[in-house]
Amino acid sequence: QVTEINKVWMEIPRYENIMWGGAWVGVISTLIPTFIAFYMAINLLFLPGFNCTDIYDLFFFLTLLTGGGLILSICFLNVRVALFVPRDQPIRFNRKRQKVYLFDYQRKWNPWVTWPATVKVFDWADIHGEISYEVDRYDQGFRLYCAVCKPGTTEVIERFILSRALSHPEPQRRLWSHCCQYMQHKPVVMEPLHPGRPAGWKPRKSMHWPQEIDRESTTAPEA
């Protein structure tokens, strides 16, 4: 999968193997209990004999509100995952600058805080390829990592996923070989087998490279 490739830069799409339909199931399954919890809490206030100064009545009321708020948070989390997470989080290789640009969206479990999008820039000379077998709920198989090392050493300081899990390691080896040859200015196939974005990719929230990074990652350094 290659979104763009030319003599200066190459972009490889990267996306999470998440069952997006499951997010909608989560939304639907939490809406009803959320409504019931808040409905019961509101109606409790109007029940004859309800006394907000009674410790048991107050505890029951706060329990309903807390439960409803928790379920509402889970519902909102699923909504954000289904609609607002940019599925495509690409990686750019600039062989003129010998730099790698990583677009990364930090999805969190707290739906009420900002989920930041970040761009990290690495020197190609500090990156090594790693293939590992992963057993994950949504991503099982051989996964290709980029290990970022301290300059001149093999001490890993950071890792990021270059390609999600596949059932066989050979395609991952071919992808890494292609990246290495491209960055070494060796002849590579300029017409990929699978151009564009992955099959089945649907735009949810469009991702945008920061303007300065977009210009830098797609141009050669000035002479």
mmCIF file of C-alpha atoms in Angstrom:
data_model
loop_
_atom_site.group_PDB
_atom_site.id
_atom_site.type_symbol
_atom_site.label_atom_id
_atom_site.label_comp_id
_atom_site.label_asym_id
_atom_site.label_seq_id
_atom_site.Cartn_x
_atom_site.Cartn_y
_atom_site.Cartn_z
ATOM 1 C CA GLN A 1 0.000 0.000 0.000
ATOM 2 C CA VAL A 2 1.503 3.296 -1.124
ATOM 3 C CA THR A 3 -0.442 6.546 -1.188
ATOM 4 C CA GLU A 4 2.237 8.524 -3.050
ATOM 5 C CA ILE A 5 5.727 7.788 -4.338
ATOM 6 C CA ASN A 6 8.120 9.894 -6.391
ATOM 7 C CA LYS A 7 11.812 10.748 -6.525
ATOM 8 C CA VAL A 8 11.657 12.908 -3.375
ATOM 9 C CA TRP A 9 9.176 11.356 -0.956
ATOM 10 C CA MET A 10 6.937 8.365 -0.357
ATOM 11 C CA GLU A 11 3.851 8.074 1.849
ATOM 12 C CA ILE A 12 2.612 4.782 3.242
ATOM 13 C CA PRO A 13 -0.925 4.666 4.682
ATOM 14 C CA ARG A 14 -1.370 3.248 8.161
ATOM 15 C CA TYR A 15 -4.660 2.514 9.854
ATOM 16 C CA GLU A 16 -5.980 0.731 12.899
ATOM 17 C CA ASN A 17 -7.543 -2.700 12.458
ATOM 18 C CA ILE A 18 -10.518 -1.870 14.655
ATOM 19 C CA MET A 19 -13.986 -3.342 14.218
ATOM 20 C CA TRP A 20 -15.658 -0.010 13.555
ATOM 21 C CA GLY A 21 -19.107 -1.598 13.605
ATOM 22 C CA GLY A 22 -18.408 -2.583 17.189
ATOM 23 C CA ALA A 23 -18.242 1.094 18.143
ATOM 24 C CA TRP A 24 -21.808 1.594 16.917
ATOM 25 C CA VAL A 25 -22.925 -1.512 18.816
ATOM 26 C CA GLY A 26 -21.398 0.093 21.913
ATOM 27 C CA VAL A 27 -23.281 3.341 21.264
ATOM 28 C CA ILE A 28 -26.641 1.596 20.868
ATOM 29 C CA SER A 29 -26.135 -0.768 23.808
ATOM 30 C CA THR A 30 -25.284 2.078 26.201
ATOM 31 C CA LEU A 31 -27.975 4.559 25.173
ATOM 32 C CA ILE A 32 -30.820 2.599 26.800
ATOM 33 C CA PRO A 33 -29.157 2.058 30.217
ATOM 34 C CA THR A 34 -28.059 5.716 30.228
ATOM 35 C CA PHE A 35 -31.628 6.856 29.645
ATOM 36 C CA ILE A 36 -32.982 4.478 32.296
ATOM 37 C CA ALA A 37 -30.443 5.607 34.936
ATOM 38 C CA PHE A 38 -31.133 9.317 34.463
ATOM 39 C CA TYR A 39 -34.893 8.742 34.177
ATOM 40 C CA MET A 40 -34.919 6.891 37.492
ATOM 41 C CA ALA A 41 -32.752 9.570 39.148
ATOM 42 C CA ILE A 42 -35.078 12.377 38.030
ATOM 43 C CA ASN A 43 -38.236 10.523 39.004
ATOM 44 C CA LEU A 44 -36.765 9.675 42.378
ATOM 45 C CA LEU A 45 -36.804 13.381 43.249
ATOM 46 C CA PHE A 46 -40.584 13.495 42.835
ATOM 47 C CA LEU A 47 -41.421 10.316 44.693
ATOM 48 C CA PRO A 48 -43.544 10.860 47.834
ATOM 49 C CA GLY A 49 -41.395 10.256 50.844
ATOM 50 C CA PHE A 50 -38.089 11.010 49.124
ATOM 51 C CA ASN A 51 -35.916 12.957 51.535
ATOM 52 C CA CYS A 52 -32.642 14.393 50.252
ATOM 53 C CA THR A 53 -31.383 14.627 53.813
ATOM 54 C CA ASP A 54 -31.862 10.897 54.378
ATOM 55 C CA ILE A 55 -28.545 9.128 53.880
ATOM 56 C CA TYR A 56 -30.046 6.106 52.110
ATOM 57 C CA ASP A 57 -32.197 8.148 49.703
ATOM 58 C CA LEU A 58 -29.292 10.426 48.919
ATOM 59 C CA PHE A 59 -26.929 7.488 48.373
ATOM 60 C CA PHE A 60 -29.385 5.810 45.971
ATOM 61 C CA PHE A 61 -29.869 9.063 44.047
ATOM 62 C CA LEU A 62 -26.126 9.696 43.698
ATOM 63 C CA THR A 63 -25.569 6.077 42.653
ATOM 64 C CA LEU A 64 -28.058 6.477 39.811
ATOM 65 C CA LEU A 65 -26.432 9.727 38.676
ATOM 66 C CA THR A 66 -22.930 8.247 38.858
ATOM 67 C CA GLY A 67 -23.954 5.107 36.986
ATOM 68 C CA GLY A 68 -25.721 7.134 34.330
ATOM 69 C CA GLY A 69 -22.697 9.409 33.923
ATOM 70 C CA LEU A 70 -20.334 6.441 33.597
ATOM 71 C CA ILE A 71 -22.483 4.756 30.953
ATOM 72 C CA LEU A 72 -22.840 8.097 29.133
ATOM 73 C CA SER A 73 -19.040 8.410 29.052
ATOM 74 C CA ILE A 74 -18.754 4.944 27.503
ATOM 75 C CA CYS A 75 -21.373 5.913 24.926
ATOM 76 C CA PHE A 76 -19.531 9.120 24.044
ATOM 77 C CA LEU A 77 -16.241 7.211 23.822
ATOM 78 C CA ASN A 78 -17.738 4.909 21.188
ATOM 79 C CA VAL A 79 -19.154 7.884 19.284
ATOM 80 C CA ARG A 80 -15.738 9.534 19.129
ATOM 81 C CA VAL A 81 -14.063 6.312 17.983
ATOM 82 C CA ALA A 82 -16.675 5.722 15.292
ATOM 83 C CA LEU A 83 -16.877 9.256 13.898
ATOM 84 C CA PHE A 84 -13.931 11.424 14.850
ATOM 85 C CA VAL A 85 -10.790 9.283 14.907
ATOM 86 C CA PRO A 86 -8.852 9.642 11.624
ATOM 87 C CA ARG A 87 -8.310 6.074 10.537
ATOM 88 C CA ASP A 88 -5.481 6.914 8.161
ATOM 89 C CA GLN A 89 -2.347 7.825 10.139
ATOM 90 C CA PRO A 90 0.333 7.809 7.430
ATOM 91 C CA ILE A 91 4.113 7.750 7.433
ATOM 92 C CA ARG A 92 6.249 9.743 5.009
ATOM 93 C CA PHE A 93 9.774 8.907 3.885
ATOM 94 C CA ASN A 94 11.801 11.782 2.418
ATOM 95 C CA ARG A 95 14.933 10.370 0.871
ATOM 96 C CA LYS A 96 16.366 13.749 -0.097
ATOM 97 C CA ARG A 97 16.351 14.868 3.537
ATOM 98 C CA GLN A 98 16.808 11.320 4.932
ATOM 99 C CA LYS A 99 13.911 11.931 7.323
ATOM 100 C CA VAL A 100 10.850 9.943 8.378
ATOM 101 C CA TYR A 101 7.644 11.771 9.333
ATOM 102 C CA LEU A 102 5.104 10.011 11.531
ATOM 103 C CA PHE A 103 1.506 11.199 11.890
ATOM 104 C CA ASP A 104 0.132 9.803 15.131
ATOM 105 C CA TYR A 105 -3.297 10.262 16.700
ATOM 106 C CA GLN A 106 -3.328 9.650 20.441
ATOM 107 C CA ARG A 107 -6.632 7.930 21.175
ATOM 108 C CA LYS A 108 -7.389 7.873 24.901
ATOM 109 C CA TRP A 109 -9.864 6.081 27.153
ATOM 110 C CA ASN A 110 -11.155 9.386 28.543
ATOM 111 C CA PRO A 111 -13.697 10.734 26.019
ATOM 112 C CA TRP A 112 -13.953 14.143 27.696
ATOM 113 C CA VAL A 113 -10.362 15.267 27.084
ATOM 114 C CA THR A 114 -8.572 16.321 23.921
ATOM 115 C CA TRP A 115 -7.137 13.508 21.827
ATOM 116 C CA PRO A 116 -4.068 15.171 20.318
ATOM 117 C CA ALA A 117 -2.664 14.558 16.866
ATOM 118 C CA THR A 118 1.117 14.742 16.774
ATOM 119 C CA VAL A 119 3.790 14.616 14.094
ATOM 120 C CA LYS A 120 7.184 13.172 14.949
ATOM 121 C CA VAL A 121 10.296 13.493 12.801
ATOM 122 C CA PHE A 122 13.124 10.956 12.881
ATOM 123 C CA ASP A 123 16.453 10.538 11.122
ATOM 124 C CA TRP A 124 16.376 7.549 8.812
ATOM 125 C CA ALA A 125 19.874 6.515 9.962
ATOM 126 C CA ASP A 126 18.511 5.888 13.477
ATOM 127 C CA ILE A 127 15.669 3.578 12.397
ATOM 128 C CA HIS A 128 15.792 -0.213 12.294
ATOM 129 C CA GLY A 129 13.057 -2.607 11.178
ATOM 130 C CA GLU A 130 11.579 -5.244 13.492
ATOM 131 C CA ILE A 131 9.025 -7.968 12.797
ATOM 132 C CA SER A 132 7.214 -9.563 15.709
ATOM 133 C CA TYR A 133 4.280 -11.909 16.081
ATOM 134 C CA GLU A 134 1.439 -10.232 17.962
ATOM 135 C CA VAL A 135 -1.662 -11.713 19.579
ATOM 136 C CA ASP A 136 -4.090 -8.842 19.875
ATOM 137 C CA ARG A 137 -7.857 -8.670 19.987
ATOM 138 C CA TYR A 138 -8.112 -6.811 16.670
ATOM 139 C CA ASP A 139 -4.622 -7.191 15.217
ATOM 140 C CA GLN A 140 -3.191 -10.721 15.218
ATOM 141 C CA GLY A 141 -0.222 -11.850 13.169
ATOM 142 C CA PHE A 142 3.167 -10.533 12.070
ATOM 143 C CA ARG A 143 3.538 -6.811 12.693
ATOM 144 C CA LEU A 144 6.273 -4.567 11.265
ATOM 145 C CA TYR A 145 7.789 -1.999 13.638
ATOM 146 C CA CYS A 146 10.258 0.821 13.218
ATOM 147 C CA ALA A 147 12.657 0.912 16.157
ATOM 148 C CA VAL A 148 14.205 4.345 16.730
ATOM 149 C CA CYS A 149 17.652 4.085 18.330
ATOM 150 C CA LYS A 150 20.021 6.557 19.875
ATOM 151 C CA PRO A 151 22.360 7.864 17.147
ATOM 152 C CA GLY A 152 25.211 5.460 16.500
ATOM 153 C CA THR A 153 23.825 2.759 18.822
ATOM 154 C CA THR A 154 21.241 -0.011 18.882
ATOM 155 C CA GLU A 155 19.621 1.260 22.083
ATOM 156 C CA VAL A 156 15.922 1.581 21.281
ATOM 157 C CA ILE A 157 14.302 4.762 22.581
ATOM 158 C CA GLU A 158 10.977 4.513 20.750
ATOM 159 C CA ARG A 159 8.991 2.195 18.526
ATOM 160 C CA PHE A 160 6.127 2.803 16.146
ATOM 161 C CA ILE A 161 4.105 0.511 13.914
ATOM 162 C CA LEU A 162 4.890 0.704 10.210
ATOM 163 C CA SER A 163 2.456 -1.993 9.090
ATOM 164 C CA ARG A 164 -0.327 -3.720 11.001
ATOM 165 C CA ALA A 165 -0.391 -7.466 11.511
ATOM 166 C CA LEU A 166 -0.475 -9.856 8.549
ATOM 167 C CA SER A 167 -0.842 -13.624 8.537
ATOM 168 C CA HIS A 168 2.619 -14.153 6.977
ATOM 169 C CA PRO A 169 5.886 -12.257 7.567
ATOM 170 C CA GLU A 170 7.037 -12.244 3.930
ATOM 171 C CA PRO A 171 4.959 -9.199 2.832
ATOM 172 C CA GLN A 172 6.360 -7.299 5.817
ATOM 173 C CA ARG A 173 9.911 -8.184 4.777
ATOM 174 C CA ARG A 174 9.207 -6.994 1.241
ATOM 175 C CA LEU A 175 7.781 -3.718 2.542
ATOM 176 C CA TRP A 176 10.806 -3.075 4.737
ATOM 177 C CA SER A 177 13.170 -3.977 1.888
ATOM 178 C CA HIS A 178 11.325 -1.533 -0.345
ATOM 179 C CA CYS A 179 11.640 1.255 2.239
ATOM 180 C CA CYS A 180 15.362 0.600 2.696
ATOM 181 C CA GLN A 181 16.117 0.564 -1.018
ATOM 182 C CA TYR A 182 14.035 3.676 -1.576
ATOM 183 C CA MET A 183 15.840 5.630 1.156
ATOM 184 C CA GLN A 184 19.210 4.405 -0.195
ATOM 185 C CA HIS A 185 18.374 5.914 -3.609
ATOM 186 C CA LYS A 186 18.305 2.477 -5.214
ATOM 187 C CA PRO A 187 15.886 1.611 -8.032
ATOM 188 C CA VAL A 188 12.481 0.587 -6.680
ATOM 189 C CA VAL A 189 9.087 -0.151 -8.165
ATOM 190 C CA MET A 190 7.370 3.194 -8.656
ATOM 191 C CA GLU A 191 4.004 1.630 -9.453
ATOM 192 C CA PRO A 192 2.856 -0.216 -6.297
ATOM 193 C CA LEU A 193 0.598 -3.263 -6.365
ATOM 194 C CA HIS A 194 -1.929 -1.467 -4.162
ATOM 195 C CA PRO A 195 -1.866 2.291 -4.811
ATOM 196 C CA GLY A 196 -3.914 4.667 -2.720
ATOM 197 C CA ARG A 197 -5.519 3.993 0.605
ATOM 198 C CA PRO A 198 -6.326 0.508 1.945
ATOM 199 C CA ALA A 199 -9.398 -1.282 0.647
ATOM 200 C CA GLY A 200 -12.417 -0.510 2.771
ATOM 201 C CA TRP A 201 -10.942 2.726 4.161
ATOM 202 C CA LYS A 202 -13.673 5.235 4.886
ATOM 203 C CA PRO A 203 -12.904 8.872 5.738
ATOM 204 C CA ARG A 204 -14.149 9.747 9.194
ATOM 205 C CA LYS A 205 -12.232 12.768 10.365
ATOM 206 C CA SER A 206 -9.845 13.987 7.705
ATOM 207 C CA MET A 207 -6.265 14.168 8.863
ATOM 208 C CA HIS A 208 -4.086 17.114 7.891
ATOM 209 C CA TRP A 209 -0.335 17.450 8.046
ATOM 210 C CA PRO A 210 0.718 20.753 9.636
ATOM 211 C CA GLN A 211 1.517 23.202 6.840
ATOM 212 C CA GLU A 212 5.219 23.504 7.653
ATOM 213 C CA ILE A 213 5.658 19.751 8.041
ATOM 214 C CA ASP A 214 3.689 19.110 4.849
ATOM 215 C CA ARG A 215 6.014 21.384 2.894
ATOM 216 C CA GLU A 216 9.191 19.990 4.482
ATOM 217 C CA SER A 217 8.231 16.333 4.084
ATOM 218 C CA THR A 218 7.450 16.680 0.367
ATOM 219 C CA THR A 219 10.412 18.789 -0.801
ATOM 220 C CA ALA A 220 14.175 18.466 -1.114
ATOM 221 C CA PRO A 221 16.436 20.691 1.006
ATOM 222 C CA GLU A 222 17.481 23.929 -0.631
ATOM 223 C CA ALA A 223 20.945 23.858 -2.154
#
